[in-house]
Amino acid sequence: AQSVTQLDSQVPVFEEAPVELRCNYSSSVSVYLFWYVQYPNQGLQLLLKYLSGSTLVKGINGFEAEFNKSQTSFHLRKPSVHISDTAEYFCAVTKGSGGSNYKLTFGKGTLLTVNP
Amino acid sequence: DTAVSQTPKYLVTQMGNDKSIKCEQNLGHDTMYWYKQDSKKFLKIMFSYNNKELIINETVPNRFSPKSPDKAHLNLHINSLELGDSAVYFCASSQVSGNEQFFGPGTRLTVL
């Protein structure tokens, strides 16, 4: 089974500042990793994903994440945030073999609040 | 066109009632899911169907019964609703061998 820990439940930052949202995972098998964003009263939108290959993954809206297998981490970063980035961010993991028995295990989420 | 749609968006009902939530995807995916998001925003999988066959059932009370009439639809029927069922329910879909799940907008269920 897989598990995900998002170390910060809330991250307040000022506009144009850099931000890092931390995510650690646990798994006995290879994994796929994801970051989803949830804007207020909306569904989940995929920001980026790591499946294999380059450990630095670039996503939408200027976000990127780095897969670190030795530290079992997949931290999300953005060099300069906007007020519109205010949202809940979820890290998620699934086993890397895919197939039909495929479920996402989510972290508890990090609320990013960008202040002017 | 909406990729994954859910109806209704909001559902307010009394304890003990039976209600259904519908989900449809027009992405041609083979696998569909139901997730529950509680008041603390925690997301947890409930069910997964692949080509109308149940493949994941995550210890959900049997008052919850998913039904998949075809691979584009996965409905969730809930019997004898309880206060603790209040949550946002998300439907999602993916390819069988896919790795990205596409989520619907959610259904906010409030049980009074």
Short mmCIF file of C-alpha atoms in Angstrom, two decimals, chain A residues 32 34 36 38 41-46 49 51 88 90 94 98-109, chain B residues 9 31 33 35 37 40-43 45 48 50 55-56 58 90 94 96-101 103-105 108:
data_model
loop_
_atom_site.label_atom_id
_atom_site.label_comp_id
_atom_site.label_asym_id
_atom_site.label_seq_id
_atom_site.Cartn_x
_atom_site.Cartn_y
_atom_site.Cartn_z
CA TYR A 32 3.58 7.35 -10.07
CA PHE A 34 0.86 13.61 -8.99
CA TYR A 36 -3.57 18.25 -8.12
CA GLN A 38 -8.45 22.44 -6.09
CA ASN A 41 -15.76 25.06 -4.66
CA GLN A 42 -14.30 23.35 -7.71
CA GLY A 43 -13.07 19.91 -8.72
CA LEU A 44 -9.49 18.73 -8.94
CA GLN A 45 -7.20 19.73 -11.78
CA LEU A 46 -3.93 18.00 -12.55
CA LYS A 49 2.80 14.14 -12.85
CA LEU A 51 5.82 8.61 -14.25
CA GLU A 88 -5.72 23.67 -1.95
CA PHE A 90 -2.97 17.72 -3.11
CA THR A 94 -0.36 5.28 -7.12
CA GLY A 98 -0.88 0.97 -13.50
CA GLY A 99 -3.46 -1.45 -14.78
CA SER A 100 -7.08 -1.67 -13.83
CA ASN A 101 -6.54 -1.92 -10.08
CA TYR A 102 -5.41 1.63 -9.93
CA LYS A 103 -6.35 4.10 -7.23
CA LEU A 104 -4.95 7.43 -6.11
CA THR A 105 -3.92 7.80 -2.51
CA PHE A 106 -4.00 11.46 -1.54
CA GLY A 107 -2.21 13.50 1.06
CA LYS A 108 -4.29 15.69 3.36
CA GLY A 109 -3.71 18.76 1.27
CA LYS B 9 -24.02 19.73 -7.98
CA THR B 31 -12.22 3.07 -15.69
CA TYR B 33 -14.03 6.08 -9.71
CA TYR B 35 -13.98 9.58 -4.16
CA GLN B 37 -13.89 14.44 0.33
CA LYS B 40 -11.33 18.50 6.37
CA LYS B 41 -10.75 18.21 2.62
CA PHE B 42 -9.38 14.67 2.92
CA LEU B 43 -9.92 12.67 -0.28
CA ILE B 45 -11.32 6.46 -2.85
CA SER B 48 -13.54 1.85 -8.97
CA ASN B 50 -13.47 -1.02 -15.11
CA ILE B 55 -12.56 -3.64 -9.12
CA ILE B 56 -12.05 -1.54 -6.01
CA GLU B 58 -12.62 0.43 -0.11
CA PHE B 90 -16.10 13.32 -6.77
CA SER B 94 -8.99 7.21 -16.57
CA VAL B 96 -7.25 1.22 -18.02
CA SER B 97 -3.54 1.53 -18.40
CA GLY B 98 -3.63 5.24 -17.85
CA ASN B 99 -2.09 7.15 -15.10
CA GLU B 100 -4.00 10.41 -15.03
CA GLN B 101 -7.44 10.65 -13.54
CA PHE B 103 -12.19 14.60 -12.02
CA GLY B 104 -15.72 15.87 -12.17
CA PRO B 105 -16.80 19.10 -10.44
CA ARG B 108 -21.87 18.49 -2.28
#
